[in-house]
Amino acid sequence: MSDCDVRSIHNLALIGLMGTGKSSVGRAAAELLHFAFIDTDELIENETGKKISEIFMQQGEAAFRKYERDVVNALSTRRRTVIATGGGLVTDLSNLASLKSHALVVCLWASPETIWQRVREQTHRPLLQTADPQAKIKELLEQRGPAYRQADVLLHTGFRSTKEVVQQVLHQFNLARSAK
Ligand code: S3P
């Protein structure tokens, strides 16, 4: 029996590095499941009235991680919700454990090269505002790989369209729910 069999799976949580498609896949999956959609970064921005980049700049990363923990704790009572998480959220393994207590956790994975292609035109991610963002992506993937691999499902998005990724995610979610 896998641990999904004895778990309460009310929600679907998407984890993974920035640029793996958590928000776009999550929105589409929520629509098809008739679930609500929430994004932890958006919740933090709404609650603080600040952009994530402002929080990093004014209060530092540790303060942002504290907001993430508070948001994760508040999610445990949610039902029928797709949750897209910020890329660093599950590096605190207690956040991952909390998500697993109510959600199937799916990690969207991509190579550093694919991630770079997807994020290179974007400027809103504080962790990539460095001299060598490609090296930073590699470093983050290496650091966080062990946490990401603890997801219930690891899905490579590299050669798949968003639609295909959504289909795979929904397939895994339905399997996990019917196995209960
Ligand atoms: C972060 C990823 C971002 C956001 C913040 C920190 C990270 O979310 O939470 O900039 O540590 O990888 P996305 O993964 O949605 O870009």
PDB file of C-alpha atoms and ligand atoms in Angstrom:
ATOM      1  CA  MET A   1       0.000   0.000   0.000  1.00  0.00           C
ATOM      2  CA  SER A   2       1.475   3.401  -0.874  1.00  0.00           C
ATOM      3  CA  ASP A   3       1.175   6.241   1.580  1.00  0.00           C
ATOM      4  CA  CYS A   4      -1.345   7.895  -0.778  1.00  0.00           C
ATOM      5  CA  ASP A   5      -3.776   5.084   0.074  1.00  0.00           C
ATOM      6  CA  VAL A   6      -4.042   6.153   3.674  1.00  0.00           C
ATOM      7  CA  ARG A   7      -3.840   9.860   3.073  1.00  0.00           C
ATOM      8  CA  SER A   8      -6.551  12.440   2.758  1.00  0.00           C
ATOM      9  CA  ILE A   9      -6.192  13.915  -0.677  1.00  0.00           C
ATOM     10  CA  HIS A  10      -8.510  16.903  -0.870  1.00  0.00           C
ATOM     11  CA  ASN A  11      -6.264  19.172  -2.870  1.00  0.00           C
ATOM     12  CA  LEU A  12      -3.559  19.170  -5.503  1.00  0.00           C
ATOM     13  CA  ALA A  13      -0.272  20.953  -4.795  1.00  0.00           C
ATOM     14  CA  LEU A  14       2.321  21.778  -7.436  1.00  0.00           C
ATOM     15  CA  ILE A  15       5.935  22.240  -6.411  1.00  0.00           C
ATOM     16  CA  GLY A  16       9.136  22.725  -8.412  1.00  0.00           C
ATOM     17  CA  LEU A  17      11.600  25.370  -9.467  1.00  0.00           C
ATOM     18  CA  MET A  18      10.508  28.641 -11.033  1.00  0.00           C
ATOM     19  CA  GLY A  19       9.784  28.304 -14.737  1.00  0.00           C
ATOM     20  CA  THR A  20       8.456  24.760 -14.540  1.00  0.00           C
ATOM     21  CA  GLY A  21       4.889  25.928 -15.210  1.00  0.00           C
ATOM     22  CA  LYS A  22       3.290  25.539 -11.771  1.00  0.00           C
ATOM     23  CA  SER A  23       0.947  28.508 -12.182  1.00  0.00           C
ATOM     24  CA  SER A  24      -0.159  27.897 -15.763  1.00  0.00           C
ATOM     25  CA  VAL A  25      -0.557  24.147 -15.227  1.00  0.00           C
ATOM     26  CA  GLY A  26      -2.289  24.778 -11.894  1.00  0.00           C
ATOM     27  CA  ARG A  27      -4.816  27.219 -13.335  1.00  0.00           C
ATOM     28  CA  ALA A  28      -5.710  24.870 -16.181  1.00  0.00           C
ATOM     29  CA  ALA A  29      -5.956  21.847 -13.855  1.00  0.00           C
ATOM     30  CA  ALA A  30      -8.187  23.778 -11.451  1.00  0.00           C
ATOM     31  CA  GLU A  31     -10.510  24.752 -14.250  1.00  0.00           C
ATOM     32  CA  LEU A  32     -10.842  21.163 -15.460  1.00  0.00           C
ATOM     33  CA  LEU A  33     -11.347  19.799 -11.942  1.00  0.00           C
ATOM     34  CA  HIS A  34     -13.773  22.613 -11.023  1.00  0.00           C
ATOM     35  CA  PHE A  35     -11.455  23.390  -8.109  1.00  0.00           C
ATOM     36  CA  ALA A  36     -10.377  26.773  -6.779  1.00  0.00           C
ATOM     37  CA  PHE A  37      -6.860  27.894  -7.706  1.00  0.00           C
ATOM     38  CA  ILE A  38      -4.423  29.628  -5.407  1.00  0.00           C
ATOM     39  CA  ASP A  39      -0.804  30.621  -5.773  1.00  0.00           C
ATOM     40  CA  THR A  40       1.222  31.004  -2.561  1.00  0.00           C
ATOM     41  CA  ASP A  41       3.170  33.968  -3.960  1.00  0.00           C
ATOM     42  CA  GLU A  42      -0.083  35.753  -4.797  1.00  0.00           C
ATOM     43  CA  LEU A  43      -1.474  35.057  -1.326  1.00  0.00           C
ATOM     44  CA  ILE A  44       1.644  36.549   0.247  1.00  0.00           C
ATOM     45  CA  GLU A  45       1.482  39.590  -2.039  1.00  0.00           C
ATOM     46  CA  ASN A  46      -2.186  40.116  -1.204  1.00  0.00           C
ATOM     47  CA  GLU A  47      -1.653  39.715   2.514  1.00  0.00           C
ATOM     48  CA  THR A  48       1.387  41.969   2.752  1.00  0.00           C
ATOM     49  CA  GLY A  49       0.366  44.439   0.060  1.00  0.00           C
ATOM     50  CA  LYS A  50       3.902  44.086  -1.341  1.00  0.00           C
ATOM     51  CA  LYS A  51       5.446  42.462  -4.389  1.00  0.00           C
ATOM     52  CA  ILE A  52       7.655  39.442  -3.662  1.00  0.00           C
ATOM     53  CA  SER A  53      10.655  41.419  -4.926  1.00  0.00           C
ATOM     54  CA  GLU A  54       9.875  44.224  -2.440  1.00  0.00           C
ATOM     55  CA  ILE A  55       9.645  41.736   0.430  1.00  0.00           C
ATOM     56  CA  PHE A  56      13.061  40.305  -0.486  1.00  0.00           C
ATOM     57  CA  MET A  57      14.536  43.781  -0.824  1.00  0.00           C
ATOM     58  CA  GLN A  58      13.017  45.387   2.272  1.00  0.00           C
ATOM     59  CA  GLN A  59      12.741  42.462   4.688  1.00  0.00           C
ATOM     60  CA  GLY A  60      15.059  39.802   3.304  1.00  0.00           C
ATOM     61  CA  GLU A  61      14.576  36.197   2.240  1.00  0.00           C
ATOM     62  CA  ALA A  62      14.135  34.869   5.803  1.00  0.00           C
ATOM     63  CA  ALA A  63      11.057  37.084   6.262  1.00  0.00           C
ATOM     64  CA  PHE A  64       9.633  35.828   2.964  1.00  0.00           C
ATOM     65  CA  ARG A  65      10.154  32.190   4.068  1.00  0.00           C
ATOM     66  CA  LYS A  66       8.252  32.976   7.269  1.00  0.00           C
ATOM     67  CA  TYR A  67       5.317  34.311   5.198  1.00  0.00           C
ATOM     68  CA  GLU A  68       5.453  31.077   3.189  1.00  0.00           C
ATOM     69  CA  ARG A  69       5.251  28.949   6.345  1.00  0.00           C
ATOM     70  CA  ASP A  70       2.253  30.963   7.593  1.00  0.00           C
ATOM     71  CA  VAL A  71       0.479  30.541   4.243  1.00  0.00           C
ATOM     72  CA  VAL A  72       1.162  26.789   4.180  1.00  0.00           C
ATOM     73  CA  ASN A  73      -0.242  26.366   7.690  1.00  0.00           C
ATOM     74  CA  ALA A  74      -3.398  28.188   6.677  1.00  0.00           C
ATOM     75  CA  LEU A  75      -3.889  25.887   3.669  1.00  0.00           C
ATOM     76  CA  SER A  76      -4.544  22.719   5.648  1.00  0.00           C
ATOM     77  CA  THR A  77      -8.269  23.366   5.914  1.00  0.00           C
ATOM     78  CA  ARG A  78      -8.702  23.955   2.173  1.00  0.00           C
ATOM     79  CA  ARG A  79     -10.772  21.584   0.074  1.00  0.00           C
ATOM     80  CA  ARG A  80     -11.035  21.211  -3.698  1.00  0.00           C
ATOM     81  CA  THR A  81      -8.147  23.557  -4.329  1.00  0.00           C
ATOM     82  CA  VAL A  82      -5.166  23.501  -6.667  1.00  0.00           C
ATOM     83  CA  ILE A  83      -2.199  25.131  -4.947  1.00  0.00           C
ATOM     84  CA  ALA A  84       0.771  26.452  -6.934  1.00  0.00           C
ATOM     85  CA  THR A  85       3.720  27.030  -4.611  1.00  0.00           C
ATOM     86  CA  GLY A  86       6.755  29.300  -4.819  1.00  0.00           C
ATOM     87  CA  GLY A  87       9.847  27.405  -5.967  1.00  0.00           C
ATOM     88  CA  GLY A  88      11.616  27.512  -2.596  1.00  0.00           C
ATOM     89  CA  LEU A  89       8.654  26.673  -0.396  1.00  0.00           C
ATOM     90  CA  VAL A  90       9.342  22.962   0.078  1.00  0.00           C
ATOM     91  CA  THR A  91      12.996  23.444   0.969  1.00  0.00           C
ATOM     92  CA  ASP A  92      11.487  23.708   4.432  1.00  0.00           C
ATOM     93  CA  LEU A  93      10.501  20.066   4.679  1.00  0.00           C
ATOM     94  CA  SER A  94       7.851  20.804   7.276  1.00  0.00           C
ATOM     95  CA  ASN A  95       6.032  22.747   4.526  1.00  0.00           C
ATOM     96  CA  LEU A  96       6.188  19.650   2.324  1.00  0.00           C
ATOM     97  CA  ALA A  97       4.862  17.462   5.139  1.00  0.00           C
ATOM     98  CA  SER A  98       2.047  19.914   5.758  1.00  0.00           C
ATOM     99  CA  LEU A  99       1.045  19.915   2.069  1.00  0.00           C
ATOM    100  CA  LYS A 100       1.117  16.114   2.018  1.00  0.00           C
ATOM    101  CA  SER A 101      -1.342  16.000   4.902  1.00  0.00           C
ATOM    102  CA  HIS A 102      -4.137  17.248   2.621  1.00  0.00           C
ATOM    103  CA  ALA A 103      -2.885  17.293  -0.975  1.00  0.00           C
ATOM    104  CA  LEU A 104      -1.309  15.136  -3.620  1.00  0.00           C
ATOM    105  CA  VAL A 105       2.054  16.814  -4.190  1.00  0.00           C
ATOM    106  CA  VAL A 106       3.236  16.861  -7.787  1.00  0.00           C
ATOM    107  CA  CYS A 107       6.657  18.232  -8.670  1.00  0.00           C
ATOM    108  CA  LEU A 108       7.084  19.758 -12.120  1.00  0.00           C
ATOM    109  CA  TRP A 109      10.647  19.255 -13.255  1.00  0.00           C
ATOM    110  CA  ALA A 110      12.706  20.733 -16.101  1.00  0.00           C
ATOM    111  CA  SER A 111      16.374  20.904 -17.016  1.00  0.00           C
ATOM    112  CA  PRO A 112      18.323  24.067 -16.126  1.00  0.00           C
ATOM    113  CA  GLU A 113      18.539  24.901 -19.853  1.00  0.00           C
ATOM    114  CA  THR A 114      14.766  24.666 -20.335  1.00  0.00           C
ATOM    115  CA  ILE A 115      14.132  26.717 -17.210  1.00  0.00           C
ATOM    116  CA  TRP A 116      16.527  29.388 -18.413  1.00  0.00           C
ATOM    117  CA  GLN A 117      14.762  29.579 -21.793  1.00  0.00           C
ATOM    118  CA  ARG A 118      11.455  30.044 -20.010  1.00  0.00           C
ATOM    119  CA  VAL A 119      12.511  32.690 -17.476  1.00  0.00           C
ATOM    120  CA  ARG A 120      15.222  34.651 -19.279  1.00  0.00           C
ATOM    121  CA  GLU A 121      12.888  37.476 -20.391  1.00  0.00           C
ATOM    122  CA  GLN A 122      11.334  37.850 -16.929  1.00  0.00           C
ATOM    123  CA  THR A 123      12.628  40.227 -14.283  1.00  0.00           C
ATOM    124  CA  HIS A 124      10.391  39.690 -11.248  1.00  0.00           C
ATOM    125  CA  ARG A 125      12.353  36.875  -9.566  1.00  0.00           C
ATOM    126  CA  PRO A 126      14.730  38.244  -6.943  1.00  0.00           C
ATOM    127  CA  LEU A 127      16.865  35.095  -6.773  1.00  0.00           C
ATOM    128  CA  LEU A 128      17.744  35.438 -10.462  1.00  0.00           C
ATOM    129  CA  GLN A 129      18.880  39.054 -10.208  1.00  0.00           C
ATOM    130  CA  THR A 130      22.513  37.956 -10.188  1.00  0.00           C
ATOM    131  CA  ALA A 131      25.448  38.229 -12.568  1.00  0.00           C
ATOM    132  CA  ASP A 132      25.025  34.617 -13.689  1.00  0.00           C
ATOM    133  CA  PRO A 133      21.367  33.551 -13.451  1.00  0.00           C
ATOM    134  CA  GLN A 134      22.008  30.321 -15.378  1.00  0.00           C
ATOM    135  CA  ALA A 135      24.523  29.191 -12.757  1.00  0.00           C
ATOM    136  CA  LYS A 136      22.013  30.157 -10.067  1.00  0.00           C
ATOM    137  CA  ILE A 137      19.321  27.978 -11.667  1.00  0.00           C
ATOM    138  CA  LYS A 138      21.723  25.001 -11.716  1.00  0.00           C
ATOM    139  CA  GLU A 139      22.708  25.625  -8.124  1.00  0.00           C
ATOM    140  CA  LEU A 140      19.087  25.876  -6.951  1.00  0.00           C
ATOM    141  CA  LEU A 141      18.125  22.680  -8.793  1.00  0.00           C
ATOM    142  CA  GLU A 142      21.026  20.829  -7.175  1.00  0.00           C
ATOM    143  CA  GLN A 143      20.269  22.201  -3.714  1.00  0.00           C
ATOM    144  CA  ARG A 144      16.557  21.593  -3.929  1.00  0.00           C
ATOM    145  CA  GLY A 145      16.567  18.349  -5.900  1.00  0.00           C
ATOM    146  CA  PRO A 146      16.399  16.183  -2.760  1.00  0.00           C
ATOM    147  CA  ALA A 147      13.315  18.073  -1.517  1.00  0.00           C
ATOM    148  CA  TYR A 148      11.616  18.103  -4.925  1.00  0.00           C
ATOM    149  CA  ARG A 149      12.174  14.354  -5.279  1.00  0.00           C
ATOM    150  CA  GLN A 150      10.107  13.773  -2.153  1.00  0.00           C
ATOM    151  CA  ALA A 151       6.968  14.779  -4.060  1.00  0.00           C
ATOM    152  CA  ASP A 152       4.362  12.062  -4.602  1.00  0.00           C
ATOM    153  CA  VAL A 153       4.808  12.427  -8.350  1.00  0.00           C
ATOM    154  CA  LEU A 154       7.751  13.829 -10.315  1.00  0.00           C
ATOM    155  CA  LEU A 155       6.799  14.966 -13.788  1.00  0.00           C
ATOM    156  CA  HIS A 156       9.275  16.054 -16.435  1.00  0.00           C
ATOM    157  CA  THR A 157       7.838  19.003 -18.355  1.00  0.00           C
ATOM    158  CA  GLY A 158      10.721  19.438 -20.808  1.00  0.00           C
ATOM    159  CA  PHE A 159       9.292  17.824 -23.926  1.00  0.00           C
ATOM    160  CA  ARG A 160       5.638  18.239 -23.088  1.00  0.00           C
ATOM    161  CA  SER A 161       3.206  21.018 -23.945  1.00  0.00           C
ATOM    162  CA  THR A 162       1.330  22.648 -21.071  1.00  0.00           C
ATOM    163  CA  LYS A 163      -1.763  20.738 -22.173  1.00  0.00           C
ATOM    164  CA  GLU A 164       0.072  17.401 -21.949  1.00  0.00           C
ATOM    165  CA  VAL A 165       1.474  18.265 -18.529  1.00  0.00           C
ATOM    166  CA  VAL A 166      -2.019  19.175 -17.322  1.00  0.00           C
ATOM    167  CA  GLN A 167      -3.356  15.851 -18.603  1.00  0.00           C
ATOM    168  CA  GLN A 168      -0.590  13.928 -16.818  1.00  0.00           C
ATOM    169  CA  VAL A 169      -1.156  15.825 -13.587  1.00  0.00           C
ATOM    170  CA  LEU A 170      -4.893  15.154 -13.696  1.00  0.00           C
ATOM    171  CA  HIS A 171      -4.297  11.486 -14.498  1.00  0.00           C
ATOM    172  CA  GLN A 172      -2.052  11.136 -11.440  1.00  0.00           C
ATOM    173  CA  PHE A 173      -4.501  13.033  -9.261  1.00  0.00           C
ATOM    174  CA  ASN A 174      -7.442  10.883 -10.300  1.00  0.00           C
ATOM    175  CA  LEU A 175      -5.393   7.710  -9.771  1.00  0.00           C
ATOM    176  CA  ALA A 176      -4.375   8.786  -6.279  1.00  0.00           C
ATOM    177  CA  ARG A 177      -7.930   9.709  -5.346  1.00  0.00           C
ATOM    178  CA  SER A 178      -9.431   6.482  -6.678  1.00  0.00           C
ATOM    179  CA  ALA A 179      -6.801   4.419  -4.804  1.00  0.00           C
ATOM    180  CA  LYS A 180      -8.171   5.591  -1.449  1.00  0.00           C
TER     181      LYS A 180
HETATM  182  C1  S3P B   1      11.337  31.558  -5.375  1.00  0.00           C
HETATM  183  C2  S3P B   1      10.441  31.341  -6.386  1.00  0.00           C
HETATM  184  C3  S3P B   1       9.358  32.298  -6.691  1.00  0.00           C
HETATM  185  C4  S3P B   1       9.030  33.155  -5.467  1.00  0.00           C
HETATM  186  C5  S3P B   1      10.257  33.774  -4.906  1.00  0.00           C
HETATM  187  C6  S3P B   1      11.292  32.739  -4.479  1.00  0.00           C
HETATM  188  C7  S3P B   1      12.378  30.526  -5.107  1.00  0.00           C
HETATM  189  O1  S3P B   1       8.190  31.614  -7.091  1.00  0.00           O
HETATM  190  O2  S3P B   1       8.399  32.378  -4.470  1.00  0.00           O
HETATM  191  O3  S3P B   1      10.778  34.625  -5.877  1.00  0.00           O
HETATM  192  O4  S3P B   1      12.951  30.511  -4.001  1.00  0.00           O
HETATM  193  O5  S3P B   1      12.617  29.685  -6.002  1.00  0.00           O
HETATM  194  P1  S3P B   1       8.025  30.863  -8.531  1.00  0.00           P
HETATM  195  O6  S3P B   1       8.617  29.511  -8.373  1.00  0.00           O
HETATM  196  O7  S3P B   1       6.559  30.823  -8.731  1.00  0.00           O
HETATM  197  O8  S3P B   1       8.743  31.716  -9.526  1.00  0.00           O
END
